[in-house]
Short mmCIF file of C-alpha atoms in Angstrom, two decimals:
data_model
loop_
_atom_site.label_atom_id
_atom_site.label_comp_id
_atom_site.label_asym_id
_atom_site.label_seq_id
_atom_site.Cartn_x
_atom_site.Cartn_y
_atom_site.Cartn_z
CA UNK S 1 126.95 36.56 92.89
CA UNK S 2 130.19 38.42 92.92
CA UNK S 3 129.31 41.08 95.64
CA UNK S 4 127.90 38.57 97.69
CA UNK S 5 130.63 36.04 97.51
CA UNK S 6 132.89 39.08 98.53
CA UNK S 7 130.59 39.55 102.04
CA UNK S 8 128.30 41.99 100.73
CA UNK S 9 124.06 41.96 101.72
CA UNK S 10 122.78 42.33 98.20
CA UNK S 11 118.72 42.83 97.62
CA UNK S 12 118.40 41.59 93.85
CA UNK S 13 115.11 44.00 92.16
CA UNK S 14 113.32 42.01 89.93
CA UNK S 15 110.54 44.05 87.60
CA UNK S 16 108.76 40.19 86.81
CA UNK S 17 107.41 37.35 88.51
CA UNK S 18 109.54 34.63 90.50
CA UNK S 19 108.35 31.21 88.17
CA UNK S 20 108.98 27.81 89.00
CA UNK S 21 110.89 25.85 86.28
CA UNK S 22 107.77 24.53 85.34
CA UNK S 23 106.09 27.59 85.42
CA UNK S 24 108.49 29.54 83.11
CA UNK S 25 109.81 26.77 80.49
CA UNK S 26 106.23 25.29 80.10
CA UNK S 27 106.01 22.11 77.69
CA UNK S 28 104.02 21.44 74.52
CA UNK S 29 101.00 21.68 73.25
CA UNK S 30 101.08 24.09 75.74
CA UNK S 31 103.41 26.53 75.21
CA UNK S 32 101.96 26.66 71.03
CA UNK S 33 98.42 27.11 72.71
CA UNK S 34 99.50 30.28 74.37
CA UNK S 35 101.14 31.34 71.28
CA UNK S 36 97.99 31.53 69.53
CA UNK S 37 96.26 32.67 72.12
CA UNK S 38 98.76 35.90 72.46
CA UNK S 39 99.11 36.62 69.12
CA UNK S 40 95.34 36.55 68.25
CA UNK S 41 95.20 38.89 71.25
CA UNK S 42 97.81 41.48 69.79
CA UNK S 43 100.02 41.52 73.24
CA UNK S 44 103.04 39.99 71.43
CA UNK S 45 102.60 41.02 67.87
CA UNK S 46 106.57 42.73 67.52
CA UNK S 47 108.22 39.69 69.33
CA UNK S 48 106.80 37.13 67.31
CA UNK S 49 108.90 38.61 64.84
CA UNK S 50 111.83 36.58 66.38
CA UNK S 51 111.90 33.66 65.64
CA UNK S 52 113.27 32.40 69.52
CA UNK S 53 109.41 33.50 70.30
CA UNK S 54 108.59 29.95 68.55
CA UNK S 55 110.58 27.63 70.70
CA UNK S 56 110.16 29.33 74.33
CA UNK S 57 107.51 30.12 76.46
CA UNK S 58 105.30 33.17 75.31
CA UNK S 59 104.98 33.63 78.94
CA UNK S 60 108.46 34.54 78.99
CA UNK S 61 107.97 37.62 76.88
CA UNK S 62 106.06 40.37 77.90
CA UNK S 63 102.53 41.94 77.33
CA UNK S 64 103.81 44.71 74.99
CA UNK S 65 99.86 45.92 75.29
CA UNK S 66 100.75 46.38 78.88
CA UNK S 67 104.52 47.44 78.29
CA UNK S 68 104.48 50.06 75.31
CA UNK S 69 107.06 51.86 73.47
CA UNK S 70 106.80 54.39 70.43
CA UNK S 71 109.00 54.70 67.60
CA UNK S 72 108.86 56.73 64.60
CA UNK S 73 106.00 56.23 62.53
CA UNK S 74 109.01 55.09 59.51
CA UNK S 75 111.66 53.86 62.37
CA UNK S 76 110.52 50.25 63.53
CA UNK S 77 112.28 48.71 66.53
CA UNK S 78 111.78 45.08 67.03
CA UNK S 79 112.09 45.03 71.14
CA UNK S 80 111.75 41.37 72.82
CA UNK S 81 111.79 41.87 76.72
CA UNK S 82 111.60 39.11 79.19
CA UNK S 83 109.97 40.20 82.74
CA UNK S 84 110.36 37.54 84.92
CA UNK S 85 113.49 36.41 87.06
CA UNK S 86 116.43 35.80 85.03
CA UNK S 87 114.54 37.89 82.57
CA UNK S 88 115.73 37.28 78.95
CA UNK S 89 118.74 34.41 80.22
CA UNK S 90 115.46 31.85 79.84
CA UNK S 91 115.39 32.40 76.30
CA UNK S 92 118.75 33.15 75.77
CA UNK S 93 120.47 31.02 72.55
CA UNK S 94 123.52 30.28 74.32
CA UNK S 95 126.02 31.57 72.02
CA UNK S 96 129.48 32.57 74.06
CA UNK S 97 132.30 34.60 71.80
CA UNK S 98 134.63 36.33 72.90
CA UNK S 99 135.61 40.01 71.53
CA UNK S 100 138.93 40.34 70.22
CA UNK S 101 141.27 43.54 70.00
CA UNK S 102 140.37 44.17 66.80
CA UNK S 103 136.92 45.09 68.24
CA UNK S 104 138.28 47.02 71.41
CA UNK S 105 140.54 49.26 69.31
CA UNK S 106 138.64 49.10 65.79
CA UNK S 107 138.11 52.87 65.93
CA UNK S 108 142.11 53.24 65.36
CA UNK S 109 141.96 51.99 62.53
CA UNK S 110 139.13 53.80 60.80
CA UNK S 111 138.68 56.26 62.75
CA UNK S 112 134.95 56.26 63.41
CA UNK S 113 133.58 56.34 67.28
CA UNK S 114 135.86 56.19 70.19
CA UNK S 115 138.02 52.84 71.43
CA UNK S 116 136.87 51.46 74.44
CA UNK S 117 139.24 52.29 77.79
CA UNK S 118 139.59 48.66 78.32
CA UNK S 119 141.06 45.68 75.98
CA UNK S 120 141.20 42.03 76.24
CA UNK S 121 143.86 41.39 78.36
CA UNK S 122 141.40 43.33 81.51
CA UNK S 123 138.27 40.71 80.43
CA UNK S 124 140.60 37.33 79.92
CA UNK S 125 140.64 36.59 83.41
CA UNK S 126 136.28 36.75 83.45
CA UNK S 127 136.09 35.45 80.31
CA UNK S 128 137.55 32.35 81.44
CA UNK S 129 136.15 32.04 85.29
CA UNK S 130 132.86 32.28 83.40
CA UNK S 131 133.72 29.78 80.43
CA UNK S 132 134.10 27.23 83.18
CA UNK S 133 131.52 28.40 85.45
CA UNK S 134 129.06 27.80 82.60
CA UNK S 135 130.64 24.85 81.29
CA UNK S 136 130.64 26.41 77.73
CA UNK S 137 131.55 23.84 75.00
CA UNK S 138 134.11 24.90 72.25
CA UNK S 139 137.01 24.09 69.91
CA UNK S 140 140.70 25.60 70.02
CA UNK S 141 140.74 27.04 66.52
CA UNK S 142 143.81 29.58 67.15
CA UNK S 143 142.11 32.48 65.38
CA UNK S 144 143.24 36.06 66.51
CA UNK S 145 140.12 37.72 65.49
CA UNK S 146 138.09 35.24 67.96
CA UNK S 147 140.70 34.24 70.92
CA UNK S 148 140.29 30.80 72.46
CA UNK S 149 137.95 30.09 75.31
CA UNK S 150 138.77 27.65 78.63
CA UNK S 151 136.37 25.21 77.07
CA UNK S 152 134.66 21.56 77.13
CA UNK S 153 135.10 19.60 73.97
CA UNK S 154 132.99 20.90 71.10
CA UNK S 155 129.46 19.21 70.04
CA UNK S 156 130.62 17.78 66.21
CA UNK S 157 129.68 19.34 63.00
CA UNK S 158 127.19 17.24 61.14
CA UNK S 159 128.47 15.59 57.45
CA UNK S 160 127.00 18.88 55.28
CA UNK S 161 128.50 21.06 57.87
CA UNK S 162 132.37 19.79 57.79
CA UNK S 163 131.43 20.00 53.79
CA UNK S 164 130.77 23.19 53.54
CA UNK S 165 134.19 23.50 55.93
CA UNK S 166 136.52 22.07 53.52
CA UNK S 167 134.16 23.81 50.46
CA UNK S 168 134.71 27.16 51.51
CA UNK S 169 138.27 26.61 52.90
CA UNK S 170 139.31 25.30 49.61
CA UNK S 171 137.12 27.99 47.30
CA UNK S 172 137.12 30.93 49.24
CA UNK S 173 140.06 30.82 52.14
CA UNK S 174 137.23 30.85 54.96
CA UNK S 175 137.35 29.21 57.76
CA UNK S 176 134.42 27.41 59.43
CA UNK S 177 134.38 26.28 63.12
CA UNK S 178 132.21 24.75 65.82
CA UNK S 179 130.04 27.23 67.78
CA UNK S 180 130.80 28.11 71.09
CA UNK S 181 128.11 28.01 73.95
CA UNK S 182 125.57 25.44 75.25
CA UNK S 183 124.04 22.23 74.93
CA UNK S 184 120.13 22.07 74.83
CA UNK S 185 118.85 21.82 78.34
CA UNK S 186 117.22 18.71 79.86
CA UNK S 187 115.31 19.45 82.65
CA UNK S 188 115.69 17.37 85.43
CA UNK S 189 115.08 17.21 89.27
CA UNK S 190 118.54 17.52 89.96
CA UNK S 191 118.95 20.73 87.43
CA UNK S 192 115.85 21.69 86.78
CA UNK S 193 116.91 25.53 85.01
CA UNK S 194 119.48 25.41 82.60
CA UNK S 195 122.96 26.55 83.50
CA UNK S 196 123.14 29.45 81.32
CA UNK S 197 120.19 31.04 82.99
CA UNK S 198 120.51 32.87 86.32
CA UNK S 199 118.30 31.32 88.01
CA UNK S 200 120.56 27.91 86.88
CA UNK S 201 123.76 29.71 87.71
CA UNK S 202 124.84 33.00 88.95
CA UNK S 203 121.75 34.09 91.09
CA UNK S 204 121.34 30.65 92.46
CA UNK S 205 125.05 30.89 93.67
CA UNK S 206 124.47 34.13 95.07
CA UNK S 207 121.27 33.21 97.17
CA UNK S 208 123.12 30.02 98.38
CA UNK S 209 125.66 32.86 100.25
CA UNK S 210 122.71 33.56 102.56
CA UNK S 211 123.26 37.35 102.00
CA UNK S 212 120.93 37.91 98.58
CA UNK S 213 117.19 38.77 99.24
CA UNK S 214 115.06 38.78 95.74
CA UNK S 215 112.32 41.11 95.47
CA UNK S 216 110.50 40.21 92.41
CA UNK S 217 107.38 42.35 90.81
CA UNK S 218 109.66 45.44 91.97
CA UNK S 219 109.46 47.70 88.92
CA UNK S 220 112.32 50.91 89.43
CA UNK S 221 111.23 53.87 88.94
CA UNK S 222 114.61 55.76 89.20
CA UNK S 223 117.30 55.87 91.13
CA UNK S 224 117.62 58.99 93.71
CA UNK S 225 121.11 60.77 94.24
CA UNK S 226 122.03 62.18 97.86
CA UNK S 227 121.30 66.43 98.21
CA UNK S 228 124.64 66.75 96.38
CA UNK S 229 124.32 64.95 93.67
CA UNK S 230 127.30 62.80 94.26
CA UNK S 231 126.30 59.48 95.12
CA UNK S 232 123.48 57.26 94.82
CA UNK S 233 121.50 57.23 97.73
CA UNK S 234 118.54 55.12 97.10
CA UNK S 235 116.31 53.18 94.54
CA UNK S 236 112.69 54.25 93.88
CA UNK S 237 110.34 51.26 92.58
CA UNK S 238 106.98 50.11 92.27
CA UNK S 239 105.47 46.96 93.93
CA UNK S 240 103.74 45.68 91.50
CA UNK S 241 101.40 43.57 93.35
CA UNK S 242 100.08 46.63 95.37
CA UNK S 243 101.32 49.52 93.26
CA UNK S 244 102.93 51.67 96.07
CA UNK S 245 106.04 53.05 95.72
CA UNK S 246 108.84 52.49 98.41
CA UNK S 247 112.56 53.47 98.34
CA UNK S 248 115.57 51.40 99.09
CA UNK S 249 118.48 52.87 100.19
CA UNK S 250 122.01 51.10 99.58
CA UNK S 251 125.89 52.30 99.66
CA UNK S 252 126.13 50.73 95.79
CA UNK S 253 123.61 50.60 93.35
CA UNK S 254 124.49 48.04 90.08
CA UNK S 255 121.96 48.83 86.74
CA UNK S 256 121.72 45.66 84.89
CA UNK S 257 118.27 45.51 83.43
CA UNK S 258 118.69 45.41 79.83
CA UNK S 259 119.73 48.08 77.64
CA UNK S 260 117.25 50.80 77.07
CA UNK S 261 115.37 49.40 80.43
CA UNK S 262 118.51 50.43 82.10
CA UNK S 263 119.01 53.25 79.90
CA UNK S 264 114.81 54.26 80.63
CA UNK S 265 116.24 53.91 84.16
CA UNK S 266 118.90 56.58 83.86
CA UNK S 267 117.25 59.23 81.77
CA UNK S 268 114.15 59.32 84.91
CA UNK S 269 117.11 59.75 87.04
CA UNK S 270 118.53 62.65 85.20
CA UNK S 271 118.53 66.26 85.98
CA UNK S 272 116.52 66.66 83.19
CA UNK S 273 113.68 64.72 84.85
CA UNK S 274 114.11 65.78 88.46
CA UNK S 275 115.61 68.12 91.16
CA UNK S 276 119.28 66.87 92.50
CA UNK S 277 119.29 64.32 89.49
CA UNK S 278 121.58 62.32 87.86
CA UNK S 279 124.40 64.78 86.20
CA UNK S 280 125.68 63.31 82.44
CA UNK S 281 128.46 65.59 81.87
CA UNK S 282 129.11 64.34 77.95
CA UNK S 283 125.50 64.61 77.06
CA UNK S 284 125.95 61.43 75.62
CA UNK S 285 123.42 59.61 77.67
CA UNK S 286 120.54 57.79 75.37
CA UNK S 287 122.95 58.30 72.48
CA UNK S 288 124.82 55.84 70.32
CA UNK S 289 122.29 52.75 70.37
CA UNK S 290 123.18 49.69 68.31
CA UNK S 291 122.37 46.59 67.62
CA UNK S 292 123.47 43.87 64.95
CA UNK S 293 122.82 44.42 61.82
CA UNK S 294 121.37 40.25 60.60
CA UNK S 295 120.36 39.31 57.76
CA UNK S 296 119.27 35.06 56.85
CA UNK S 297 119.41 33.09 53.98
CA UNK S 298 118.19 29.22 53.70
CA UNK S 299 119.33 26.12 51.46
CA UNK S 300 119.42 22.76 50.46
CA UNK S 301 122.69 20.68 49.42
CA UNK S 302 121.43 17.03 47.63
CA UNK S 303 123.94 13.94 48.21
CA UNK S 304 125.04 14.75 51.78
CA UNK S 305 125.78 11.74 54.39
CA UNK S 306 123.27 11.45 57.20
CA UNK S 307 124.42 11.99 60.60
CA UNK S 308 125.60 9.58 62.28
CA UNK S 309 123.56 10.37 65.68
CA UNK S 310 121.07 12.68 66.64
CA UNK S 311 121.48 16.22 65.93
CA UNK S 312 120.71 19.43 68.00
CA UNK S 313 120.57 23.13 66.86
CA UNK S 314 121.85 25.25 69.73
CA UNK S 315 124.76 27.64 70.91
CA UNK S 316 126.78 24.75 70.73
CA UNK S 317 125.17 22.66 68.44
CA UNK S 318 126.34 24.92 64.99
CA UNK S 319 129.25 26.52 63.43
CA UNK S 320 130.34 29.98 62.62
CA UNK S 321 132.40 31.31 59.39
CA UNK S 322 134.07 34.51 61.99
CA UNK S 323 135.00 37.71 60.35
CA UNK S 324 137.79 38.01 58.08
CA UNK S 325 137.18 41.33 56.84
CA UNK S 326 138.58 45.02 57.94
CA UNK S 327 140.82 43.23 60.12
CA UNK S 328 144.29 44.32 61.64
CA UNK S 329 147.58 43.51 59.41
CA UNK S 330 148.67 41.71 62.27
CA UNK S 331 145.73 39.24 61.84
CA UNK S 332 145.42 39.53 57.82
CA UNK S 333 148.78 37.19 57.57
CA UNK S 334 148.23 34.98 60.64
CA UNK S 335 146.60 31.08 59.35
CA UNK S 336 143.35 31.14 60.38
CA UNK S 337 142.63 27.63 62.51
CA UNK S 338 142.35 24.38 61.16
CA UNK S 339 141.39 25.15 57.74
CA UNK S 340 144.51 26.46 56.92
CA UNK S 341 143.13 29.24 55.13
CA UNK S 342 144.47 32.89 55.48
CA UNK S 343 142.42 35.85 56.87
CA UNK S 344 141.41 37.76 53.86
CA UNK S 345 143.07 35.66 51.29
CA UNK S 346 140.44 35.84 48.97
CA UNK S 347 140.43 37.25 45.31
CA UNK S 348 137.28 39.51 46.46
CA UNK S 349 137.88 43.48 46.44
CA UNK S 350 138.19 45.51 49.45
CA UNK S 351 135.17 45.38 51.89
CA UNK S 352 133.59 48.96 50.47
CA UNK S 353 132.65 49.47 54.18
CA UNK S 354 133.59 49.61 57.91
CA UNK S 355 134.13 46.86 60.56
CA UNK S 356 133.32 43.33 60.43
CA UNK S 357 130.71 40.27 61.35
CA UNK S 358 130.04 36.88 61.65
CA UNK S 359 127.89 34.12 59.86
CA UNK S 360 126.21 31.51 62.12
CA UNK S 361 125.43 28.32 60.20
CA UNK S 362 123.47 24.98 60.90
CA UNK S 363 123.00 22.33 58.35
CA UNK S 364 121.09 18.53 59.02
CA UNK S 365 120.10 20.13 62.28
CA UNK S 366 116.40 21.42 61.27
CA UNK S 367 115.15 18.45 60.01
CA UNK S 368 111.34 17.99 61.00
CA UNK S 369 109.68 14.26 59.48
CA UNK S 370 109.60 13.30 56.40
CA UNK S 371 105.90 14.34 55.32
CA UNK S 372 106.91 17.88 55.68
CA UNK S 373 110.21 18.20 53.67
CA UNK S 374 109.61 19.56 50.43
CA UNK S 375 112.79 18.05 49.47
CA UNK S 376 113.21 14.71 51.49
CA UNK S 377 117.28 13.69 51.03
CA UNK S 378 118.54 16.96 50.78
CA UNK S 379 120.49 18.64 53.57
CA UNK S 380 118.81 21.80 54.68
CA UNK S 381 120.44 24.35 56.69
CA UNK S 382 120.98 28.28 57.08
CA UNK S 383 123.14 31.05 57.20
CA UNK S 384 122.93 34.08 59.13
CA UNK S 385 124.71 37.08 59.30
CA UNK S 386 124.92 39.33 62.28
CA UNK S 387 127.45 42.39 61.55
CA UNK S 388 129.22 45.17 63.74
CA UNK S 389 126.61 48.75 63.42
CA UNK S 390 128.56 51.75 63.97
CA UNK S 391 127.66 54.07 67.21
CA UNK S 392 125.68 57.17 65.48
CA UNK S 393 124.53 59.58 68.16
CA UNK S 394 121.16 60.00 66.19
CA UNK S 395 120.25 56.52 67.40
CA UNK S 396 118.75 56.87 71.04
CA UNK S 397 116.50 56.26 73.70
CA UNK S 398 114.52 58.85 75.18
CA UNK S 399 111.88 59.00 77.28
CA UNK S 400 108.51 59.31 75.75
CA UNK S 401 106.80 62.84 77.12
CA UNK S 402 103.20 61.36 76.36
CA UNK S 403 103.16 57.85 76.94
CA UNK S 404 103.05 55.98 79.87
CA UNK S 405 103.22 52.00 80.63
CA UNK S 406 100.72 49.42 83.01
CA UNK S 407 102.57 51.53 86.16
CA UNK S 408 102.48 54.78 85.31
CA UNK S 409 106.07 55.34 84.16
CA UNK S 410 107.16 56.96 81.37
CA UNK S 411 107.90 54.40 78.56
CA UNK S 412 110.99 54.35 76.35
CA UNK S 413 111.20 56.27 72.63
CA UNK S 414 113.43 54.42 70.59
CA UNK S 415 114.67 56.16 67.13
CA UNK S 416 117.07 53.76 65.55
CA UNK S 417 117.94 53.17 61.97
CA UNK S 418 120.88 51.61 59.70
CA UNK S 419 122.78 53.58 57.94
CA UNK S 420 124.97 53.35 54.37
CA UNK S 421 127.75 51.43 55.85
CA UNK S 422 125.15 48.85 57.39
CA UNK S 423 123.35 48.55 53.59
CA UNK S 424 126.88 47.82 52.21
CA UNK S 425 128.03 45.74 54.50
CA UNK S 426 124.19 43.58 54.36
CA UNK S 427 124.84 43.91 50.35
CA UNK S 428 128.94 41.84 50.76
CA UNK S 429 126.69 39.47 53.70
CA UNK S 430 124.35 38.31 50.48
CA UNK S 431 127.43 37.83 48.63
CA UNK S 432 129.57 35.69 50.83
CA UNK S 433 126.27 33.39 51.58
CA UNK S 434 125.76 32.77 47.81
CA UNK S 435 129.19 31.99 47.57
CA UNK S 436 129.82 29.45 50.61
CA UNK S 437 126.22 27.66 49.63
CA UNK S 438 127.51 27.82 45.83
CA UNK S 439 130.90 26.40 46.48
CA UNK S 440 129.36 23.32 49.17
CA UNK S 441 126.99 22.80 46.05
CA UNK S 442 123.48 24.09 47.29
CA UNK S 443 120.80 26.01 46.42
CA UNK S 444 119.33 29.15 48.44
CA UNK S 445 115.69 28.67 48.30
CA UNK S 446 112.68 30.31 50.38
CA UNK S 447 111.63 28.16 53.21
CA UNK S 448 108.37 27.85 51.87
CA UNK S 449 110.46 25.66 49.57
CA UNK S 450 112.28 23.32 52.09
CA UNK S 451 109.59 22.78 54.67
CA UNK S 452 105.64 21.60 54.12
CA UNK S 453 104.71 24.56 56.55
CA UNK S 454 100.41 24.02 57.31
CA UNK S 455 99.09 26.99 59.47
CA UNK S 456 102.54 29.33 60.23
CA UNK S 457 103.41 29.81 56.47
CA UNK S 458 101.37 33.39 55.82
CA UNK S 459 103.47 34.48 59.33
CA UNK S 460 106.62 33.02 57.86
CA UNK S 461 106.13 34.86 54.31
CA UNK S 462 105.46 37.74 56.09
CA UNK S 463 107.98 37.44 58.71
CA UNK S 464 111.07 40.08 59.62
CA UNK S 465 113.14 36.74 59.34
CA UNK S 466 112.43 35.91 56.14
CA UNK S 467 112.57 39.13 54.26
CA UNK S 468 115.14 39.28 51.48
CA UNK S 469 116.99 42.33 53.16
CA UNK S 470 118.33 43.08 56.69
CA UNK S 471 115.78 42.48 59.33
CA UNK S 472 114.61 45.94 61.54
CA UNK S 473 116.92 47.27 64.38
CA UNK S 474 116.21 45.50 67.49
CA UNK S 475 115.38 41.86 65.74
CA UNK S 476 118.73 40.36 66.85
CA UNK S 477 118.00 41.49 70.52
CA UNK S 478 121.79 42.25 70.88
CA UNK S 479 120.83 46.12 71.82
CA UNK S 480 123.65 47.54 73.20
CA UNK S 481 124.99 51.57 73.75
CA UNK S 482 123.27 54.58 75.44
CA UNK S 483 125.71 54.75 78.39
CA UNK S 484 129.11 53.98 77.45
CA UNK S 485 132.10 53.43 78.67
CA UNK S 486 134.77 56.30 78.10
CA UNK S 487 137.83 57.49 79.51
CA UNK S 488 136.66 60.81 80.36
CA UNK S 489 133.74 62.14 81.36
CA UNK S 490 133.51 64.61 78.58
CA UNK S 491 133.33 61.31 76.30
CA UNK S 492 130.83 58.99 78.14
CA UNK S 493 128.59 58.34 80.83
CA UNK S 494 131.04 55.42 82.70
CA UNK S 495 134.43 55.07 83.37
CA UNK S 496 136.21 52.03 82.42
CA UNK S 497 135.34 50.35 86.45
CA UNK S 498 131.61 51.23 84.96
CA UNK S 499 131.28 53.80 87.40
CA UNK S 500 129.12 57.13 86.50
CA UNK S 501 131.27 60.20 86.31
CA UNK S 502 129.12 61.92 88.90
CA UNK S 503 127.90 59.30 90.89
CA UNK S 504 130.87 56.83 90.96
CA UNK S 505 128.54 54.11 93.68
CA UNK S 506 126.61 53.66 90.39
CA UNK S 507 127.38 51.32 88.35
CA UNK S 508 125.91 50.70 84.44
CA UNK S 509 127.03 47.41 83.46
CA UNK S 510 124.98 45.52 80.62
CA UNK S 511 125.03 46.39 77.08
CA UNK S 512 124.11 49.93 77.96
CA UNK S 513 127.86 50.54 78.91
CA UNK S 514 129.24 49.35 75.10
CA UNK S 515 131.19 52.08 72.90
CA UNK S 516 131.28 50.02 69.97
CA UNK S 517 128.99 46.79 69.55
CA UNK S 518 131.45 44.48 67.58
CA UNK S 519 129.99 41.24 65.26
CA UNK S 520 129.98 38.62 68.18
CA UNK S 521 127.25 37.91 70.40
CA UNK S 522 127.45 40.28 73.64
CA UNK S 523 126.19 38.28 76.51
CA UNK S 524 129.52 36.10 77.60
CA UNK S 525 131.16 39.87 77.26
CA UNK S 526 128.32 41.24 79.16
CA UNK S 527 128.55 39.15 81.93
CA UNK S 528 132.56 39.61 82.27
CA UNK S 529 132.15 42.90 82.59
CA UNK S 530 129.88 42.67 85.02
CA UNK S 531 132.25 40.38 86.90
CA UNK S 532 135.16 42.68 86.35
CA UNK S 533 133.09 46.10 87.90
CA UNK S 534 131.50 44.15 90.72
CA UNK S 535 135.15 42.37 91.78
CA UNK S 536 136.44 46.54 92.27
CA UNK S 537 133.20 47.49 93.37
CA UNK S 538 133.24 44.87 96.38
CA UNK S 539 137.30 46.28 97.16
CA UNK S 540 136.06 49.55 97.36
CA UNK S 541 132.85 48.56 99.35
CA UNK S 542 135.46 47.00 101.87
CA UNK S 543 137.67 50.07 101.90
CA UNK S 544 134.96 52.20 102.58
CA UNK S 545 135.96 53.76 99.16
CA UNK S 546 133.23 55.55 97.29
CA UNK S 547 135.39 57.39 94.93
CA UNK S 548 135.98 56.79 91.06
CA UNK S 549 138.87 54.19 90.31
CA UNK S 550 141.58 55.16 88.59
#
């Protein structure tokens, strides 16, 4: 969108088909029947571990048998993928949280890993453009560790959520805020696609310029460099219909294929794989893969007033307990929003881990018909932690020398595991969740003690989302890193403008470029980074300048 509106002609290569809204979104009960068929065939077994799979059309998730990947036997990674025009924007939960300086400069405080070479000031204007363009809902909470956005009014909290907020503000000095994101999409002839999806948002606006050509079912193999190895010259891809290999030249190549797919393309383009391939002076390509670590607890609270009207569970229809641990001193003494609580102003001892986490929450938004409620009249909710994972060199993506996908391309090998820091963080999450639920007068219970779940109960009991500890890496679908941004070519794969150091007309703009993960949902920041990088690239194209940006 940014490149086309600046006057460039753009070719979009999409690995999957161009589906109509009806084909992509589907409807019930057809989606459930497709789910059953896929699970019986065993082609979406890993992706079915995520609750989002059970809400969407399973057609939006790949066939794992046709597109395999490998992991060490004792280190699973749950990789959710969507190969269709719009990719995973069609299954995105729609939570939009800005990063703060606490995340961009975390290494200055604890010494682990790098700081970002950019900060809040660099992304602020792009955050605001995106929030207005996408129609994000949210309140102005005055939280220094979670900057306010340029948002529409928030969706209201339910009575039980207001009770939780008042209780934890009083007893635990914790804030609770309305979530920031999108309301549920209700398709109409005028707006068949969700505004939060690429086909309903940025891609649609890009195509309206008349300067964008979309080519679906074009599976990228690698990027080709010129004879000197100093610039990207072409993209080589397979036509998914014919299987023929094709080559497309371009002045600028932008990789935004999702973190692990982008790493697969970069690794297959590297000097290790082909003569004259991409050079990575830092030696970090593929390393420092991250995801958010997650753990869930379900609970019920008695004696809560019923919601006054219909409620929804969505990116905007929910709430958050933002991070309050390991913050800079300047943030710890700042009043936290409308609760009047102080960040970190509890009696609990200092955390025994680095970085922070948030708790996503919803109560009275998931109530099934009364015959399916095990505790009628009680307000049922969940608290889900998602915490920052430290960048570690041993967490990496490489190419499996012995495994090929259905197109004959090398498959990804993903080796990622949680460390001691993450385990300690999860212990802290559990204690905080228990304290919050107790404060509100509730009781933590297994999901099958809250709902009657015929047919799906066996799946629920063994699913990763409902295990007592943390789910495996990949589960939260927030994979980041592997081609990190750095201030020097010896420290990362791309510079602060997302240019590859040795091929400056090759940009990496998705989650692969992240040096550290933060705790917030990453999609809004990924989009802000992309807008900023492409705006700068458009200026360079206009000047005929393909050098590294200062």
